[in-house]
Amino acid sequence: MKKYFITTPVYYVNDKPHIGHAYTSVAADVLARFHKLQGDDVFFLMGTDEHGLKIQKKAEEAGKDPQKFVDEISAGFKELWEKLDIKYDAFIRTTDEKHKTAVQKVLQTLFDKGAIYKGEYAGLYCVGCEQFKSESDLVNGRCPDHDTDCEIVKEESYLLKMETLQEELIEKIENDEFKIRPEKYKKEILSFLTKEKLKDVSISRKNVKWGIPLPFDAEHTTYVWFDAFLSYLTGLDWNGEFLRLNLKNKDLALKMDFWPADVQLIGKDILRVHATIWPIMLLHLGIELPKLLFTHGHLLSGGRKMSKTIGNVIGVDEMLEKFGVDGTRYLLMSAGTFGEDVDVTMERLMEKYNADLANGLGNLLSRVLRLAQNFQFQSPPKADQPRAEISNDSIFKNIENFEFEKSLEKIWNMVREDDKFVEENKPWELVKVNEDKFKEVMKKLISDLYLISELLVPFMPDTAGKIKKALETKEPVALFPRIK
Ligand code: MSP
């Protein structure tokens, strides 16, 4: 069985989950479900990123103990994934004991081999990004992603050697041993890596209390990104002990066989760190790099990044209430090209919902079922039905290549064609003049709907099941109520 290990980023628990988080997660769920259907041995990892200054400050503001604060928000993320019908295989929290002990082991190992050393770090720090910034990253002296001033930090710090492994990293990216896709992001990272020598990265903070203490210097806590990256391994129960992973070693926890990840899905805002710090940590540890880092664009609203200050944020709960679970999943996955920024507004989402789901698929299904019922049409067993004229292969290829919107577009072309087919053939008249032709028309429609329901399983699991059941029982079902 081919294994397929897919991860989403571990999300920050400084605030409630939003539509951007849902976007990455639904896409990962679609891929996981698709690969399970293909018979692959799938492991789908999600989790929450719970340390660092940003979260420490938020907990202080809320007047809460940080652990209690993160417990609540992390639980809120899990709840949302359940609502969205996202079926992960494991959920790692960076405050889990097993994670913390593994991180400390890794730190000690890298310190002992000299990959981590004591020095000083001076720079501008954006708390929103939890990252040091160079002057060239800033716009008018402010972080463009968060529109905030950066803090000047100058302190004793432990650093991770970066430049020593830069050439090796470049080579692995160039020859696709460590694939970065879409291609434009591979180019972007290579041009960055070949232009500048990587500065050693500060992996500890002296004045941040909410973090994992360094095992060799209790005055410091671990830099939140260093901690968070390792969750991709501790999520597989890795205990941090093996320097070189020997996959034939029977003592290794079974789940570790899933490493290297087949796909790590990330948004473009966190590409740079995922394509530099993370692989260099792995190279220092002698652990294989993930096979593929796939980067998606951002959801914008009305041409601008969604932000609470601008007031253009679309809430996931609002979407779930209006469009239901599968409606929301569909609208997110069909919103636009996955690797590019995608603009969504509530108005357009509502239009699309009505056009594609209420008047489209939902209406087609009820029409066909009504015809079957009114004229007592018995469809033959599924095996005897004509093959629908659509290439599964091309749709499967689209999903494998993260072209969700294309695969859905192909399925909806079929819905629209079938609608036209009903209009043109007028089965309610045909039944009176040519029963054979009527049967033929109905057979085609029903077999197309069966196929559509199969193809929709990864995207809209509940709807797919409902369609199949309705076709079997010929009981009409209201899939998507029209909204105003
Ligand atoms: N905790 C880090 C990730 C550590 S991974 C070792 C983090 N968390 S996050 O909660 O801020 O964001 C996680 C993901 O959500 C990113 O992939 C990011 O791109 C995605 N999104 C956040 N806002 C987004 C949009 N508006 N649109 C699409 N996705 C965006 O970063």
Short mmCIF file of C-alpha atoms and ligand atoms in Angstrom, two decimals:
data_model
loop_
_atom_site.label_atom_id
_atom_site.label_comp_id
_atom_site.label_asym_id
_atom_site.label_seq_id
_atom_site.Cartn_x
_atom_site.Cartn_y
_atom_site.Cartn_z
CA MET A 1 0.00 0.00 0.00
CA LYS A 2 1.32 3.41 -0.90
CA LYS A 3 1.62 5.63 2.14
CA TYR A 4 0.46 9.21 2.02
CA PHE A 5 1.35 11.56 4.85
CA ILE A 6 -0.17 15.01 4.68
CA THR A 7 0.12 17.89 7.15
CA THR A 8 -1.43 21.30 7.65
CA PRO A 9 0.42 23.96 9.60
CA VAL A 10 -0.14 23.89 13.33
CA TYR A 11 -2.34 26.94 13.86
CA TYR A 12 -1.66 29.69 16.37
CA VAL A 13 -4.11 29.73 19.22
CA ASN A 14 -3.91 33.45 19.90
CA ASP A 15 -7.43 33.84 18.59
CA LYS A 16 -10.38 31.86 17.29
CA PRO A 17 -9.97 30.04 13.98
CA HIS A 18 -10.89 31.96 10.84
CA ILE A 19 -11.64 31.26 7.22
CA GLY A 20 -7.94 31.18 6.23
CA HIS A 21 -7.36 28.28 8.59
CA ALA A 22 -10.46 26.56 7.25
CA TYR A 23 -9.15 26.99 3.71
CA THR A 24 -5.90 25.09 4.33
CA SER A 25 -7.68 22.47 6.41
CA VAL A 26 -10.51 21.70 4.01
CA ALA A 27 -8.01 21.32 1.17
CA ALA A 28 -5.94 18.90 3.24
CA ASP A 29 -9.07 16.95 4.14
CA VAL A 30 -10.06 16.69 0.47
CA LEU A 31 -6.62 15.31 -0.37
CA ALA A 32 -6.64 12.90 2.56
CA ARG A 33 -10.09 11.58 1.66
CA PHE A 34 -9.17 11.33 -2.01
CA HIS A 35 -6.04 9.32 -1.29
CA LYS A 36 -7.93 7.04 1.09
CA LEU A 37 -10.40 6.34 -1.71
CA GLN A 38 -7.49 5.50 -3.97
CA GLY A 39 -6.51 2.85 -1.46
CA ASP A 40 -3.48 4.65 -0.05
CA ASP A 41 -2.41 4.29 3.54
CA VAL A 42 -3.15 7.84 4.61
CA PHE A 43 -2.04 9.73 7.68
CA PHE A 44 -3.44 13.23 8.03
CA LEU A 45 -1.90 15.39 10.75
CA MET A 46 -3.22 18.64 12.17
CA GLY A 47 -2.62 20.53 15.36
CA THR A 48 -2.15 23.79 17.22
CA ASP A 49 0.90 25.99 17.81
CA GLU A 50 0.63 27.16 21.38
CA HIS A 51 3.79 28.91 22.59
CA GLY A 52 5.43 32.27 22.03
CA LEU A 53 5.11 35.94 22.78
CA LYS A 54 1.96 36.53 20.75
CA ILE A 55 0.02 33.96 22.74
CA GLN A 56 1.63 34.96 26.03
CA LYS A 57 0.45 38.53 25.48
CA LYS A 58 -3.06 37.48 24.49
CA ALA A 59 -3.42 35.32 27.59
CA GLU A 60 -2.22 38.22 29.74
CA GLU A 61 -4.74 40.55 28.10
CA ALA A 62 -7.49 38.05 28.77
CA GLY A 63 -6.29 37.76 32.36
CA LYS A 64 -5.95 34.03 31.98
CA ASP A 65 -3.34 31.47 32.82
CA PRO A 66 -1.67 30.71 29.47
CA GLN A 67 -2.25 26.98 29.65
CA LYS A 68 -5.92 27.48 30.35
CA PHE A 69 -6.10 30.04 27.57
CA VAL A 70 -4.55 27.73 24.97
CA ASP A 71 -6.62 24.76 26.15
CA GLU A 72 -9.78 26.67 25.37
CA ILE A 73 -8.74 27.97 21.99
CA SER A 74 -7.23 24.68 20.87
CA ALA A 75 -10.51 22.98 21.77
CA GLY A 76 -12.29 25.60 19.63
CA PHE A 77 -10.15 24.62 16.63
CA LYS A 78 -10.98 20.95 17.12
CA GLU A 79 -14.66 21.80 17.33
CA LEU A 80 -14.53 23.69 14.08
CA TRP A 81 -12.79 20.80 12.31
CA GLU A 82 -15.52 18.53 13.50
CA LYS A 83 -18.19 20.91 12.23
CA LEU A 84 -16.45 21.08 8.87
CA ASP A 85 -16.32 17.29 8.68
CA ILE A 86 -12.54 17.26 8.70
CA LYS A 87 -11.23 13.82 9.58
CA TYR A 88 -7.65 13.97 10.71
CA ASP A 89 -5.71 10.96 12.02
CA ALA A 90 -3.85 12.80 14.76
CA PHE A 91 -3.97 16.19 16.39
CA ILE A 92 -0.74 17.46 17.92
CA ARG A 93 -0.59 20.31 20.39
CA THR A 94 2.79 21.88 21.02
CA THR A 95 1.98 21.92 24.73
CA ASP A 96 1.63 18.10 24.75
CA GLU A 97 4.21 16.52 27.04
CA LYS A 98 5.48 14.15 24.36
CA HIS A 99 6.12 17.12 22.09
CA LYS A 100 7.94 19.15 24.72
CA THR A 101 10.29 16.34 25.72
CA ALA A 102 11.12 15.58 22.07
CA VAL A 103 11.88 19.26 21.38
CA GLN A 104 14.24 19.36 24.34
CA LYS A 105 16.03 16.24 23.12
CA VAL A 106 16.47 17.76 19.69
CA LEU A 107 17.83 20.98 21.19
CA GLN A 108 20.33 19.04 23.29
CA THR A 109 21.43 16.94 20.32
CA LEU A 110 21.99 19.98 18.12
CA PHE A 111 23.74 21.86 20.93
CA ASP A 112 26.05 18.90 21.59
CA LYS A 113 27.03 18.65 17.95
CA GLY A 114 27.68 22.37 17.70
CA ALA A 115 24.82 23.20 15.33
CA ILE A 116 23.40 25.44 18.05
CA TYR A 117 25.74 27.90 19.77
CA LYS A 118 25.48 30.82 22.17
CA GLY A 119 25.71 34.31 20.74
CA GLU A 120 23.83 37.52 20.55
CA TYR A 121 20.96 38.49 18.36
CA ALA A 122 19.94 41.97 17.39
CA GLY A 123 17.10 42.78 15.09
CA LEU A 124 13.57 43.93 14.51
CA TYR A 125 10.94 41.50 15.67
CA CYS A 126 7.33 41.32 14.52
CA VAL A 127 5.24 39.69 17.22
CA GLY A 128 2.37 39.08 14.77
CA CYS A 129 4.65 36.97 12.55
CA GLU A 130 6.78 35.77 15.46
CA GLN A 131 9.74 36.46 13.19
CA PHE A 132 12.78 38.67 12.95
CA LYS A 133 12.56 41.04 9.99
CA SER A 134 15.20 42.70 7.89
CA GLU A 135 14.83 46.33 6.81
CA SER A 136 13.94 45.15 3.30
CA ASP A 137 10.97 43.15 4.64
CA LEU A 138 9.35 46.28 6.02
CA VAL A 139 7.17 48.89 4.35
CA ASN A 140 7.49 52.37 5.85
CA GLY A 141 9.26 50.73 8.76
CA ARG A 142 6.26 48.53 9.56
CA CYS A 143 5.45 44.86 9.04
CA PRO A 144 3.31 44.79 5.88
CA ASP A 145 1.43 41.65 6.94
CA HIS A 146 0.32 43.00 10.28
CA ASP A 147 0.66 46.73 9.73
CA THR A 148 2.42 47.07 13.06
CA ASP A 149 5.74 48.45 14.27
CA CYS A 150 8.44 45.93 15.03
CA GLU A 151 10.13 45.59 18.40
CA ILE A 152 13.86 46.16 18.61
CA VAL A 153 15.37 43.11 20.20
CA LYS A 154 18.99 42.86 21.26
CA GLU A 155 19.75 40.03 23.57
CA GLU A 156 21.86 37.04 24.35
CA SER A 157 20.54 34.20 22.30
CA TYR A 158 21.24 30.73 21.01
CA LEU A 159 21.61 30.49 17.28
CA LEU A 160 21.18 27.72 14.74
CA LYS A 161 23.82 27.46 12.04
CA MET A 162 22.24 28.02 8.68
CA GLU A 163 24.85 28.91 6.10
CA THR A 164 26.85 25.69 6.50
CA LEU A 165 23.94 23.79 4.97
CA GLN A 166 22.76 26.39 2.49
CA GLU A 167 24.39 24.79 -0.56
CA GLU A 168 22.99 21.38 0.26
CA LEU A 169 19.53 22.90 0.64
CA ILE A 170 19.77 24.75 -2.67
CA GLU A 171 20.75 21.54 -4.42
CA LYS A 172 17.82 19.61 -2.96
CA ILE A 173 15.39 22.30 -3.99
CA GLU A 174 16.89 22.58 -7.46
CA ASN A 175 16.75 18.87 -8.17
CA ASP A 176 13.27 18.53 -6.63
CA GLU A 177 14.37 16.15 -3.92
CA PHE A 178 12.62 18.78 -1.78
CA LYS A 179 9.88 20.00 -4.09
CA ILE A 180 8.40 23.43 -3.71
CA ARG A 181 5.25 24.04 -5.69
CA PRO A 182 3.70 25.85 -7.49
CA GLU A 183 6.82 26.37 -9.56
CA LYS A 184 6.84 30.15 -9.03
CA TYR A 185 7.44 29.62 -5.32
CA LYS A 186 10.34 27.30 -6.03
CA LYS A 187 11.85 30.06 -8.17
CA GLU A 188 11.19 32.68 -5.51
CA ILE A 189 12.93 30.63 -2.81
CA LEU A 190 15.85 29.73 -5.05
CA SER A 191 16.39 33.31 -6.03
CA PHE A 192 16.39 34.31 -2.37
CA LEU A 193 18.74 31.49 -1.40
CA THR A 194 21.21 32.08 -4.18
CA LYS A 195 21.35 35.84 -3.60
CA GLU A 196 21.86 36.03 0.12
CA LYS A 197 23.90 34.12 2.62
CA LEU A 198 21.52 32.84 5.26
CA LYS A 199 21.97 34.47 8.64
CA ASP A 200 22.09 32.11 11.58
CA VAL A 201 18.68 31.96 13.18
CA SER A 202 17.97 32.81 16.78
CA ILE A 203 16.26 29.78 18.29
CA SER A 204 15.79 31.03 21.84
CA ARG A 205 14.27 34.00 23.63
CA LYS A 206 15.31 35.30 27.00
CA ASN A 207 12.30 37.40 27.77
CA VAL A 208 9.54 35.11 26.65
CA LYS A 209 8.28 33.00 29.49
CA TRP A 210 5.67 31.03 27.57
CA GLY A 211 7.80 28.48 25.80
CA ILE A 212 9.80 25.29 26.19
CA PRO A 213 12.88 25.92 28.36
CA LEU A 214 16.23 25.14 26.73
CA PRO A 215 17.58 22.01 28.41
CA PHE A 216 21.07 23.53 28.60
CA ASP A 217 20.09 27.03 29.74
CA ALA A 218 16.94 27.46 31.76
CA GLU A 219 17.00 31.22 31.33
CA HIS A 220 15.91 30.81 27.73
CA THR A 221 12.82 29.42 26.10
CA THR A 222 12.71 27.89 22.63
CA TYR A 223 11.83 30.10 19.68
CA VAL A 224 8.25 29.29 18.77
CA TRP A 225 8.92 28.33 15.13
CA PHE A 226 11.69 25.88 16.07
CA ASP A 227 9.27 24.29 18.52
CA ALA A 228 6.36 24.31 16.05
CA PHE A 229 8.21 22.68 13.13
CA LEU A 230 9.04 19.65 15.22
CA SER A 231 5.31 19.02 15.68
CA TYR A 232 5.33 17.56 12.17
CA LEU A 233 7.44 14.74 13.65
CA THR A 234 6.07 14.54 17.19
CA GLY A 235 2.61 14.27 15.64
CA LEU A 236 3.86 10.86 14.50
CA ASP A 237 4.93 10.12 18.08
CA TRP A 238 8.59 10.71 17.35
CA ASN A 239 10.39 10.98 20.66
CA GLY A 240 13.28 13.09 19.41
CA GLU A 241 15.85 10.43 20.03
CA PHE A 242 17.03 9.25 16.67
CA LEU A 243 19.63 11.20 14.88
CA ARG A 244 19.35 9.29 11.69
CA LEU A 245 16.07 7.62 10.98
CA ASN A 246 16.56 4.03 10.16
CA LEU A 247 13.21 3.03 8.79
CA LYS A 248 14.05 -0.63 9.08
CA ASN A 249 14.55 -0.31 12.81
CA LYS A 250 11.69 -2.30 14.32
CA ASP A 251 11.92 -0.38 17.58
CA LEU A 252 10.87 2.78 15.87
CA ALA A 253 7.32 3.80 16.53
CA LEU A 254 5.29 2.48 13.64
CA LYS A 255 3.88 5.84 12.72
CA MET A 256 7.34 7.21 12.00
CA ASP A 257 7.26 5.11 8.84
CA PHE A 258 5.07 7.83 7.43
CA TRP A 259 7.97 10.26 7.39
CA PRO A 260 9.01 11.95 5.06
CA ALA A 261 5.75 13.80 4.54
CA ASP A 262 4.32 13.42 1.06
CA VAL A 263 2.78 16.88 1.21
CA GLN A 264 3.02 19.75 3.61
CA LEU A 265 0.33 22.30 2.83
CA ILE A 266 1.07 25.88 3.79
CA GLY A 267 -0.01 29.42 2.96
CA LYS A 268 2.37 31.74 1.16
CA ASP A 269 2.94 33.87 4.27
CA ILE A 270 4.82 31.01 5.92
CA LEU A 271 6.69 29.72 2.88
CA ARG A 272 10.05 31.35 3.60
CA VAL A 273 10.44 29.77 7.05
CA HIS A 274 9.21 26.40 5.80
CA ALA A 275 11.70 26.46 2.95
CA THR A 276 14.72 27.55 5.01
CA ILE A 277 14.67 27.01 8.79
CA TRP A 278 12.66 23.78 8.71
CA PRO A 279 14.70 21.87 6.12
CA ILE A 280 17.95 23.06 7.69
CA MET A 281 16.83 21.75 11.07
CA LEU A 282 16.17 18.41 9.40
CA LEU A 283 19.50 18.39 7.59
CA HIS A 284 21.29 19.03 10.89
CA LEU A 285 19.41 16.09 12.37
CA GLY A 286 20.09 13.83 9.41
CA ILE A 287 16.39 13.40 8.77
CA GLU A 288 14.96 13.29 5.26
CA LEU A 289 13.24 16.43 4.00
CA PRO A 290 9.53 16.42 3.20
CA LYS A 291 8.86 15.44 -0.39
CA LEU A 292 6.69 18.39 -1.23
CA LEU A 293 5.86 21.77 0.18
CA PHE A 294 2.71 23.00 -1.51
CA THR A 295 1.92 26.67 -1.08
CA HIS A 296 -1.52 28.18 -1.52
CA GLY A 297 -2.48 31.82 -1.87
CA HIS A 298 -4.47 33.97 0.48
CA LEU A 299 -8.16 34.59 0.66
CA LEU A 300 -8.82 38.26 0.09
CA SER A 301 -12.07 40.09 0.44
CA GLY A 302 -12.96 42.93 -1.85
CA GLY A 303 -9.38 43.01 -3.14
CA ARG A 304 -7.83 43.37 0.30
CA LYS A 305 -6.40 40.93 2.79
CA MET A 306 -9.12 39.97 5.23
CA SER A 307 -8.53 41.82 8.43
CA LYS A 308 -10.48 42.63 11.52
CA THR A 309 -9.41 46.27 11.35
CA ILE A 310 -10.69 46.68 7.79
CA GLY A 311 -13.82 44.80 8.77
CA ASN A 312 -13.93 42.55 5.70
CA VAL A 313 -13.52 39.23 7.48
CA ILE A 314 -15.92 36.48 6.50
CA GLY A 315 -16.59 34.30 9.51
CA VAL A 316 -16.54 30.52 9.20
CA ASP A 317 -19.56 30.29 11.47
CA GLU A 318 -21.40 32.74 9.27
CA MET A 319 -20.57 30.58 6.24
CA LEU A 320 -21.60 27.39 8.00
CA GLU A 321 -24.90 28.90 9.00
CA LYS A 322 -25.72 30.16 5.50
CA PHE A 323 -24.27 27.43 3.33
CA GLY A 324 -24.13 24.37 5.57
CA VAL A 325 -21.04 22.18 5.94
CA ASP A 326 -20.75 20.91 2.38
CA GLY A 327 -21.81 24.25 0.93
CA THR A 328 -18.94 25.87 2.81
CA ARG A 329 -16.47 23.19 1.73
CA TYR A 330 -17.60 23.56 -1.88
CA LEU A 331 -17.38 27.33 -1.87
CA LEU A 332 -13.90 27.33 -0.38
CA MET A 333 -12.54 24.76 -2.81
CA SER A 334 -14.14 26.29 -5.89
CA ALA A 335 -13.30 29.90 -5.02
CA GLY A 336 -10.32 30.13 -7.36
CA THR A 337 -6.89 28.77 -8.23
CA PHE A 338 -5.48 27.21 -5.08
CA GLY A 339 -1.91 28.44 -5.54
CA GLU A 340 -3.01 32.04 -6.17
CA ASP A 341 -4.68 34.70 -4.08
CA VAL A 342 -8.43 34.39 -4.29
CA ASP A 343 -10.90 37.16 -3.76
CA VAL A 344 -14.16 36.27 -2.03
CA THR A 345 -17.07 38.42 -0.94
CA MET A 346 -20.20 37.27 0.83
CA GLU A 347 -22.28 38.52 -2.05
CA ARG A 348 -20.44 36.42 -4.61
CA LEU A 349 -20.40 33.38 -2.36
CA MET A 350 -24.16 33.61 -2.06
CA GLU A 351 -24.58 33.94 -5.80
CA LYS A 352 -22.38 30.93 -6.40
CA TYR A 353 -24.19 28.91 -3.78
CA ASN A 354 -27.54 29.60 -5.41
CA ALA A 355 -26.29 29.05 -8.93
CA ASP A 356 -24.19 25.91 -8.46
CA LEU A 357 -25.78 24.23 -5.47
CA ALA A 358 -29.40 25.27 -5.02
CA ASN A 359 -30.33 25.81 -8.69
CA GLY A 360 -27.58 23.56 -10.02
CA LEU A 361 -26.89 20.21 -8.43
CA GLY A 362 -29.77 20.31 -5.93
CA ASN A 363 -32.32 21.16 -8.57
CA LEU A 364 -31.03 18.59 -11.07
CA LEU A 365 -31.26 15.83 -8.51
CA SER A 366 -34.79 16.69 -7.45
CA ARG A 367 -35.93 17.01 -11.06
CA VAL A 368 -34.58 13.60 -11.97
CA LEU A 369 -36.00 12.01 -8.84
CA ARG A 370 -39.40 13.57 -9.46
CA LEU A 371 -39.44 12.26 -13.01
CA ALA A 372 -38.47 8.80 -11.84
CA GLN A 373 -41.19 8.89 -9.22
CA ASN A 374 -43.97 10.35 -11.36
CA PHE A 375 -43.39 7.94 -14.21
CA GLN A 376 -42.37 4.97 -12.09
CA PHE A 377 -39.02 4.60 -13.69
CA GLN A 378 -37.01 1.68 -12.33
CA SER A 379 -33.33 2.15 -12.99
CA PRO A 380 -31.36 -0.99 -13.78
CA PRO A 381 -28.72 -2.18 -11.30
CA LYS A 382 -25.76 0.13 -11.24
CA ALA A 383 -23.45 -2.28 -13.05
CA ASP A 384 -25.73 -2.32 -16.10
CA GLN A 385 -25.89 1.41 -16.42
CA PRO A 386 -24.13 3.18 -19.23
CA ARG A 387 -20.78 4.73 -18.42
CA ALA A 388 -21.02 8.44 -18.05
CA GLU A 389 -19.06 10.44 -20.57
CA ILE A 390 -16.49 11.95 -18.34
CA SER A 391 -12.90 11.15 -17.72
CA ASN A 392 -12.35 10.31 -14.08
CA ASP A 393 -8.67 10.29 -14.77
CA SER A 394 -8.53 13.93 -15.64
CA ILE A 395 -10.51 14.85 -12.54
CA PHE A 396 -8.29 12.67 -10.36
CA LYS A 397 -5.21 14.26 -11.90
CA ASN A 398 -6.58 17.69 -11.04
CA ILE A 399 -7.09 16.73 -7.41
CA GLU A 400 -3.64 15.16 -7.17
CA ASN A 401 -2.20 18.36 -8.59
CA PHE A 402 -4.07 20.60 -6.12
CA GLU A 403 -6.31 21.97 -8.90
CA PHE A 404 -9.46 21.60 -6.85
CA GLU A 405 -11.30 24.35 -8.66
CA LYS A 406 -10.66 22.66 -12.01
CA SER A 407 -11.94 19.31 -10.87
CA LEU A 408 -15.09 20.90 -9.46
CA GLU A 409 -15.54 22.90 -12.64
CA LYS A 410 -15.52 19.65 -14.64
CA ILE A 411 -18.09 18.08 -12.34
CA TRP A 412 -20.29 21.16 -12.61
CA ASN A 413 -20.01 21.18 -16.37
CA MET A 414 -21.60 17.81 -16.20
CA VAL A 415 -24.37 19.15 -13.95
CA ARG A 416 -25.04 21.97 -16.42
CA GLU A 417 -24.98 19.66 -19.42
CA ASP A 418 -27.39 17.30 -17.76
CA ASP A 419 -29.69 20.20 -17.01
CA LYS A 420 -29.62 21.12 -20.68
CA PHE A 421 -30.16 17.49 -21.58
CA VAL A 422 -33.37 17.46 -19.52
CA GLU A 423 -34.57 20.68 -21.19
CA GLU A 424 -33.85 19.37 -24.67
CA ASN A 425 -35.36 15.93 -24.20
CA LYS A 426 -38.36 16.86 -22.10
CA PRO A 427 -38.72 13.40 -20.55
CA TRP A 428 -42.23 14.27 -19.25
CA GLU A 429 -43.38 14.51 -22.90
CA LEU A 430 -41.13 11.78 -24.17
CA VAL A 431 -42.69 9.24 -21.83
CA LYS A 432 -45.97 9.61 -23.70
CA VAL A 433 -44.60 9.15 -27.20
CA ASN A 434 -41.48 7.03 -26.97
CA GLU A 435 -41.03 4.99 -23.87
CA ASP A 436 -37.74 3.43 -24.93
CA LYS A 437 -36.21 6.80 -25.56
CA PHE A 438 -37.57 8.00 -22.23
CA LYS A 439 -35.87 5.10 -20.46
CA GLU A 440 -32.63 5.82 -22.21
CA VAL A 441 -32.72 9.46 -21.17
CA MET A 442 -33.49 8.59 -17.57
CA LYS A 443 -30.76 5.95 -17.48
CA LYS A 444 -28.19 8.45 -18.59
CA LEU A 445 -29.29 11.04 -16.06
CA ILE A 446 -29.25 8.60 -13.21
CA SER A 447 -25.90 7.15 -14.12
CA ASP A 448 -24.44 10.65 -14.38
CA LEU A 449 -25.76 11.49 -10.95
CA TYR A 450 -24.25 8.33 -9.51
CA LEU A 451 -20.93 9.31 -10.98
CA ILE A 452 -21.24 12.86 -9.68
CA SER A 453 -21.92 11.52 -6.21
CA GLU A 454 -18.82 9.34 -6.39
CA LEU A 455 -16.65 12.18 -7.59
CA LEU A 456 -17.93 14.44 -4.83
CA VAL A 457 -17.00 12.12 -1.97
CA PRO A 458 -13.72 13.88 -1.05
CA PHE A 459 -15.20 17.37 -1.39
CA MET A 460 -18.69 16.94 0.01
CA PRO A 461 -18.82 13.61 1.82
CA ASP A 462 -22.25 14.07 3.35
CA THR A 463 -23.90 15.32 0.15
CA ALA A 464 -22.32 12.51 -1.85
CA GLY A 465 -23.89 9.98 0.52
CA LYS A 466 -27.26 11.69 0.36
CA ILE A 467 -27.30 11.70 -3.43
CA LYS A 468 -26.41 8.04 -3.61
CA LYS A 469 -29.11 7.12 -1.12
CA ALA A 470 -31.72 9.23 -2.87
CA LEU A 471 -30.90 7.54 -6.18
CA GLU A 472 -31.22 4.13 -4.62
CA THR A 473 -34.49 4.82 -2.82
CA LYS A 474 -35.91 7.35 -5.32
CA GLU A 475 -36.86 9.42 -2.30
CA PRO A 476 -36.51 13.12 -3.04
CA VAL A 477 -34.07 14.96 -0.81
CA ALA A 478 -33.60 18.70 -0.30
CA LEU A 479 -29.88 19.23 -0.58
CA PHE A 480 -29.38 22.97 -0.68
CA PRO A 481 -32.18 25.33 0.26
CA ARG A 482 -32.08 28.50 -1.80
CA ILE A 483 -30.91 31.55 0.13
CA LYS A 484 -31.74 35.22 -0.24
N1 MSP B 1 1.65 28.71 13.68
C1 MSP B 1 2.11 29.07 12.40
C2 MSP B 1 2.42 27.85 11.56
C3 MSP B 1 3.44 26.92 12.14
S1 MSP B 1 3.67 25.53 11.14
C4 MSP B 1 4.99 24.76 11.79
C5 MSP B 1 1.05 29.91 11.68
N2 MSP B 1 -0.19 29.81 12.11
S2 MSP B 1 -1.42 30.67 11.58
O1 MSP B 1 -2.51 30.26 12.41
O2 MSP B 1 -1.11 32.04 11.59
O3 MSP B 1 -1.69 30.33 10.09
C6 MSP B 1 -1.70 29.06 9.58
C7 MSP B 1 -2.16 28.93 8.16
O4 MSP B 1 -3.35 29.65 7.88
C8 MSP B 1 -1.13 29.40 7.14
O5 MSP B 1 -0.97 28.39 6.18
C9 MSP B 1 -1.74 30.62 6.55
O6 MSP B 1 -1.35 30.80 5.23
C10 MSP B 1 -3.21 30.30 6.64
N3 MSP B 1 -3.97 31.51 6.53
C11 MSP B 1 -4.10 32.51 7.46
N4 MSP B 1 -4.79 33.54 6.89
C12 MSP B 1 -5.07 33.27 5.59
C13 MSP B 1 -5.89 33.84 4.62
N5 MSP B 1 -6.48 35.00 4.75
N6 MSP B 1 -6.09 33.11 3.48
C14 MSP B 1 -5.62 31.84 3.32
N7 MSP B 1 -4.87 31.27 4.25
C15 MSP B 1 -4.33 32.06 5.27
O7 MSP B 1 1.39 30.60 10.77
#
